[in-house]
Amino acid sequence: MQARKKYVLLGLCACCWLVLFYWGGGVQLRLLRLLTRQRGEVVRPWPNWTDRAFLPRYAHLDELQTDPGTAESPRQRRQAWSAIYKDSHCRMETCFDFSRCRRRGREGFRVYIYPSEKNDRVSESYRKILTSIGESRYYTSDPREACLFVLGIDTLDRDQLSGQFVPNVDERIRGYPLWNDGRNHLIFNLYSGTWPNYTEDLGFNIGQAILAKASLNTEHFRPGFDVSIPLFSKDHPQKGGERGWLVRNTIPPRRKYLLMFKGKRYLTGIGSDTRNALHHIHNGKDIVSLTTCRHGKDWEKHKDSRCDHDNLEYER
């Protein structure tokens, strides 16, 4: 009888210990810290984060598969894009005022160019665009007659490391009386973002303006609203040009080069994988691909075995 009471008492003690272990672990940890803590040691409570509800418990798969050469994860890049393209649902029916095209009883398409300020830096390429519009039959010097507005500020190169970058664009355009959150405005852009991530950040909010851009991401292209334009150099002629080699429907065309590219080969970041993957198509005959590794201040840190040869071919 006494042995049975002893076993029952031991069983109850064991159950109490298990309950204390599972639900009173915090008490045990505090007792253990009190026993092992050294004198003079300051107790540091676990921080109570104010934004704990917004912190995800697990990392997404795309965050774990980021390229170590890039400074941003895909999630950070998407967040940056969403901040840039706030009016991603703009269409001509929702973000364009057609009534401006019928002012003063004049039916038709009229384009007004904002006058450039005294100290504005305008690149040769953007000057050609403005000149072409100004010499066309669609130009008007009266903003009251205009259906479309074009900025006099050069927005072609929005890379902050470029010498053509124009600062404080956001503040200036918000001061225009006719800006109206970009409605009925057309913005030209060739380069955006900064190496190595190139998040397509123009450095200002385009609002409801139409974006005519080179290398526009398909995820943010607004069909029937934005305009995809080719990337052209400053040497591109404003008008005309030499006669092409294509005669009628001659196949293959009578030309020496079928495909040619000359530019920078990004060693890290966005675009590096694509340009490295196309390296093998160069044959030096009808397909020529010339690239240089000299891009960025620390390009030599990422230098690979092909850089010396590529740089020589590029300069030659």
XYZ file of C-alpha atoms in Angstrom:
316
model
C 0.000 0.000 0.000
C 2.795 2.370 0.917
C 4.647 1.418 -2.281
C 1.548 2.255 -4.344
C 1.240 5.693 -2.695
C 4.906 6.258 -3.400
C 4.444 5.498 -7.148
C 1.361 7.729 -7.329
C 3.274 10.571 -5.682
C 6.166 10.169 -8.100
C 3.735 10.198 -11.050
C 2.100 13.406 -9.882
C 5.501 15.050 -9.436
C 6.489 13.991 -12.946
C 3.270 15.431 -14.422
C 3.760 18.703 -12.579
C 7.318 18.908 -13.858
C 6.178 18.360 -17.470
C 3.501 21.038 -17.147
C 6.050 23.420 -15.712
C 8.497 22.556 -18.505
C 6.047 23.178 -21.381
C 4.085 26.129 -20.050
C 6.517 27.671 -17.642
C 9.626 27.702 -19.768
C 9.894 31.445 -19.335
C 10.098 31.032 -15.556
C 12.861 28.483 -15.921
C 14.850 30.705 -18.228
C 14.577 33.626 -15.833
C 15.698 31.430 -12.921
C 18.593 30.123 -14.991
C 19.661 33.667 -15.928
C 19.530 34.747 -12.280
C 21.746 31.810 -11.264
C 24.279 32.246 -14.094
C 24.351 36.038 -14.422
C 27.492 37.752 -13.316
C 27.526 40.692 -10.976
C 27.308 44.121 -12.600
C 25.723 42.664 -15.755
C 22.816 44.721 -17.052
C 19.612 42.876 -17.860
C 18.664 43.463 -21.510
C 15.011 42.633 -22.166
C 13.944 41.324 -25.574
C 13.035 44.333 -27.751
C 9.351 44.960 -28.256
C 9.201 45.897 -31.956
C 6.463 48.403 -32.751
C 6.146 47.079 -36.329
C 6.139 43.383 -35.421
C 2.793 42.865 -37.181
C 4.324 43.906 -40.510
C 7.349 41.610 -40.279
C 6.942 38.343 -42.226
C 7.775 35.141 -40.388
C 9.631 33.485 -43.246
C 11.739 34.731 -46.127
C 10.255 34.319 -49.586
C 12.002 32.069 -52.041
C 12.872 34.904 -54.427
C 14.669 36.700 -51.572
C 16.876 33.678 -50.979
C 17.786 33.426 -54.670
C 19.124 36.942 -55.089
C 22.336 37.517 -56.971
C 25.126 38.309 -54.459
C 26.310 41.015 -56.827
C 23.088 42.990 -56.478
C 22.342 45.207 -53.543
C 18.555 44.810 -53.734
C 16.315 41.782 -53.494
C 13.493 41.210 -56.008
C 10.970 42.265 -53.364
C 12.806 45.562 -52.767
C 12.954 46.128 -56.510
C 9.207 45.565 -56.883
C 8.521 47.937 -54.009
C 10.676 50.590 -55.670
C 8.870 50.080 -58.986
C 5.460 50.367 -57.341
C 6.535 53.674 -55.786
C 7.730 54.978 -59.165
C 4.720 53.856 -61.218
C 1.900 54.932 -58.909
C -0.468 55.497 -61.834
C 0.160 52.125 -63.447
C -3.496 51.770 -64.495
C -3.484 54.937 -66.626
C -5.057 54.671 -70.057
C -6.012 57.307 -72.592
C -9.632 57.073 -71.423
C -8.747 57.740 -67.773
C -5.594 59.897 -67.709
C -5.868 62.037 -70.833
C -8.088 65.091 -71.289
C -9.323 64.995 -74.896
C -11.249 68.226 -74.420
C -7.941 70.125 -74.590
C -7.594 69.001 -78.193
C -10.752 70.905 -79.181
C -10.078 74.319 -77.649
C -10.954 77.540 -79.498
C -12.822 75.568 -82.121
C -9.565 74.181 -83.541
C -9.783 70.466 -84.173
C -6.434 68.777 -84.318
C -3.287 67.932 -82.477
C -1.167 70.774 -81.045
C 2.007 70.373 -78.965
C 3.422 72.983 -76.625
C 7.044 72.935 -75.390
C 7.820 74.521 -72.046
C 10.522 77.185 -72.425
C 13.881 76.219 -70.978
C 15.226 78.230 -68.099
C 18.457 80.202 -68.335
C 20.780 77.719 -66.598
C 19.168 74.526 -67.898
C 21.517 71.928 -69.330
C 20.026 70.367 -72.454
C 21.799 67.454 -74.128
C 22.273 67.300 -77.863
C 19.865 64.382 -78.167
C 17.070 66.138 -76.290
C 17.684 69.327 -78.241
C 17.107 67.370 -81.446
C 13.768 66.080 -80.099
C 12.614 69.570 -79.124
C 13.775 71.020 -82.443
C 11.931 68.348 -84.420
C 8.714 69.095 -82.530
C 9.200 72.853 -82.809
C 9.657 72.671 -86.576
C 6.678 70.396 -87.123
C 3.167 71.508 -88.118
C 1.874 70.312 -84.741
C 3.784 72.868 -82.679
C 2.073 75.793 -81.019
C 3.553 78.606 -78.968
C 0.246 79.159 -77.180
C -0.321 76.730 -74.269
C -4.055 77.454 -74.391
C -4.214 75.744 -77.807
C -2.116 72.750 -76.773
C -3.387 69.197 -76.570
C -0.022 67.801 -75.473
C 2.773 69.327 -73.393
C 6.497 68.504 -73.547
C 8.938 69.522 -70.822
C 11.811 71.851 -71.622
C 13.768 70.057 -68.881
C 16.063 67.355 -70.231
C 14.814 64.029 -68.819
C 16.610 61.671 -71.214
C 19.360 60.656 -68.786
C 18.145 60.022 -65.230
C 21.251 58.218 -64.010
C 22.453 60.179 -60.988
C 26.062 59.320 -61.856
C 25.742 60.919 -65.278
C 26.894 64.428 -66.083
C 23.601 64.948 -67.976
C 21.487 64.350 -64.854
C 19.226 67.306 -64.012
C 18.360 67.572 -60.285
C 15.211 68.880 -58.583
C 12.912 68.003 -61.476
C 10.070 67.017 -59.147
C 10.015 70.412 -57.448
C 10.130 72.294 -60.731
C 7.348 70.470 -62.556
C 5.031 70.727 -59.544
C 5.394 74.498 -59.861
C 4.038 74.498 -63.423
C 0.429 75.786 -63.467
C -0.474 73.386 -66.300
C 1.216 70.289 -64.850
C -2.038 68.904 -63.354
C -0.336 65.720 -62.075
C 1.174 65.137 -65.527
C -2.109 64.861 -67.425
C -1.654 65.486 -71.189
C 2.136 65.623 -70.727
C 4.728 63.582 -72.608
C 8.045 62.696 -70.968
C 11.025 61.325 -72.895
C 13.610 59.060 -71.270
C 16.475 56.872 -72.478
C 18.378 55.994 -69.314
C 17.055 55.591 -65.762
C 18.274 54.322 -62.423
C 21.861 53.884 -61.306
C 24.272 50.994 -61.727
C 24.184 48.178 -60.685
C 20.442 47.865 -59.944
C 18.782 50.222 -62.448
C 15.357 50.303 -60.783
C 13.967 52.580 -63.537
C 13.700 55.394 -61.026
C 13.416 58.695 -62.906
C 14.001 60.679 -59.739
C 10.599 62.384 -59.976
C 6.954 61.392 -60.028
C 5.616 61.293 -63.598
C 2.027 61.140 -62.325
C -0.427 60.709 -65.203
C 2.057 61.728 -67.899
C 2.687 59.584 -70.971
C 6.154 58.027 -70.822
C 8.149 57.635 -74.036
C 11.016 55.457 -72.851
C 13.695 53.119 -74.140
C 14.061 49.666 -72.556
C 10.806 50.054 -70.661
C 10.029 47.096 -68.425
C 7.092 45.099 -69.794
C 5.683 44.783 -66.280
C 5.129 48.535 -66.075
C 4.377 49.361 -69.708
C 0.860 50.818 -69.949
C -0.577 49.530 -73.255
C -2.166 52.157 -75.463
C -0.723 54.889 -73.247
C 3.080 54.698 -72.936
C 5.371 54.749 -75.968
C 8.328 52.406 -76.432
C 11.171 54.143 -78.278
C 14.569 52.793 -79.422
C 17.755 53.685 -77.582
C 19.642 56.057 -79.894
C 22.984 57.790 -79.549
C 23.744 61.503 -79.693
C 25.184 60.961 -83.185
C 21.807 59.905 -84.524
C 20.777 62.434 -87.212
C 17.834 64.678 -86.499
C 16.465 64.258 -89.988
C 16.948 61.786 -92.758
C 20.250 60.031 -93.066
C 22.135 58.037 -95.675
C 20.275 55.721 -97.996
C 19.901 52.179 -96.692
C 21.346 49.092 -98.292
C 18.066 47.216 -98.547
C 16.865 47.090 -102.174
C 13.283 45.903 -102.670
C 12.885 42.582 -100.848
C 16.440 41.384 -101.225
C 17.128 38.480 -98.841
C 19.692 38.443 -97.412
C 20.037 42.262 -97.515
C 23.089 43.767 -99.217
C 24.922 44.913 -96.130
C 28.220 44.064 -94.514
C 26.928 43.746 -90.955
C 23.797 41.870 -89.989
C 23.996 42.747 -86.293
C 26.293 45.004 -84.312
C 26.525 46.111 -80.691
C 29.101 48.301 -78.986
C 28.699 49.205 -75.340
C 29.458 48.363 -71.723
C 29.482 44.794 -70.415
C 28.151 44.897 -66.880
C 30.205 42.590 -64.680
C 27.617 42.534 -61.870
C 24.035 43.578 -61.362
C 21.087 43.725 -63.737
C 22.021 43.121 -67.372
C 25.273 41.271 -66.653
C 23.835 37.788 -67.262
C 22.148 38.826 -70.497
C 25.186 40.457 -72.064
C 27.506 37.654 -70.984
C 25.110 35.091 -72.453
C 25.197 36.853 -75.856
C 28.995 36.990 -75.993
C 29.287 33.814 -78.093
C 27.346 35.212 -81.093
C 30.286 37.498 -81.992
C 32.085 36.174 -85.085
C 33.861 39.338 -86.249
C 32.279 39.117 -89.705
C 28.590 39.895 -90.066
C 27.854 39.792 -86.322
C 29.995 42.113 -84.209
C 29.629 42.525 -80.427
C 32.178 44.830 -78.815
C 32.004 45.386 -75.060
C 34.168 47.030 -72.430
C 34.430 46.226 -68.732
C 35.322 49.806 -67.841
C 32.089 50.763 -66.143
C 31.762 52.073 -62.617
C 34.456 53.097 -60.188
C 35.306 49.589 -58.929
C 35.035 47.582 -62.143
C 38.516 46.109 -61.625
C 37.305 44.355 -58.457
C 34.887 42.321 -60.595
C 37.258 41.869 -63.534
C 37.128 38.483 -65.266
C 39.430 36.661 -67.688
C 37.843 38.220 -70.800
C 38.096 41.868 -69.744
C 41.589 42.629 -71.082
C 40.817 41.191 -74.511
C 37.379 42.802 -74.670
C 38.743 46.211 -73.693
C 41.395 46.051 -76.429
C 38.851 45.043 -79.081
C 36.488 47.783 -77.916
C 39.161 50.484 -78.193
C 40.414 49.166 -81.530
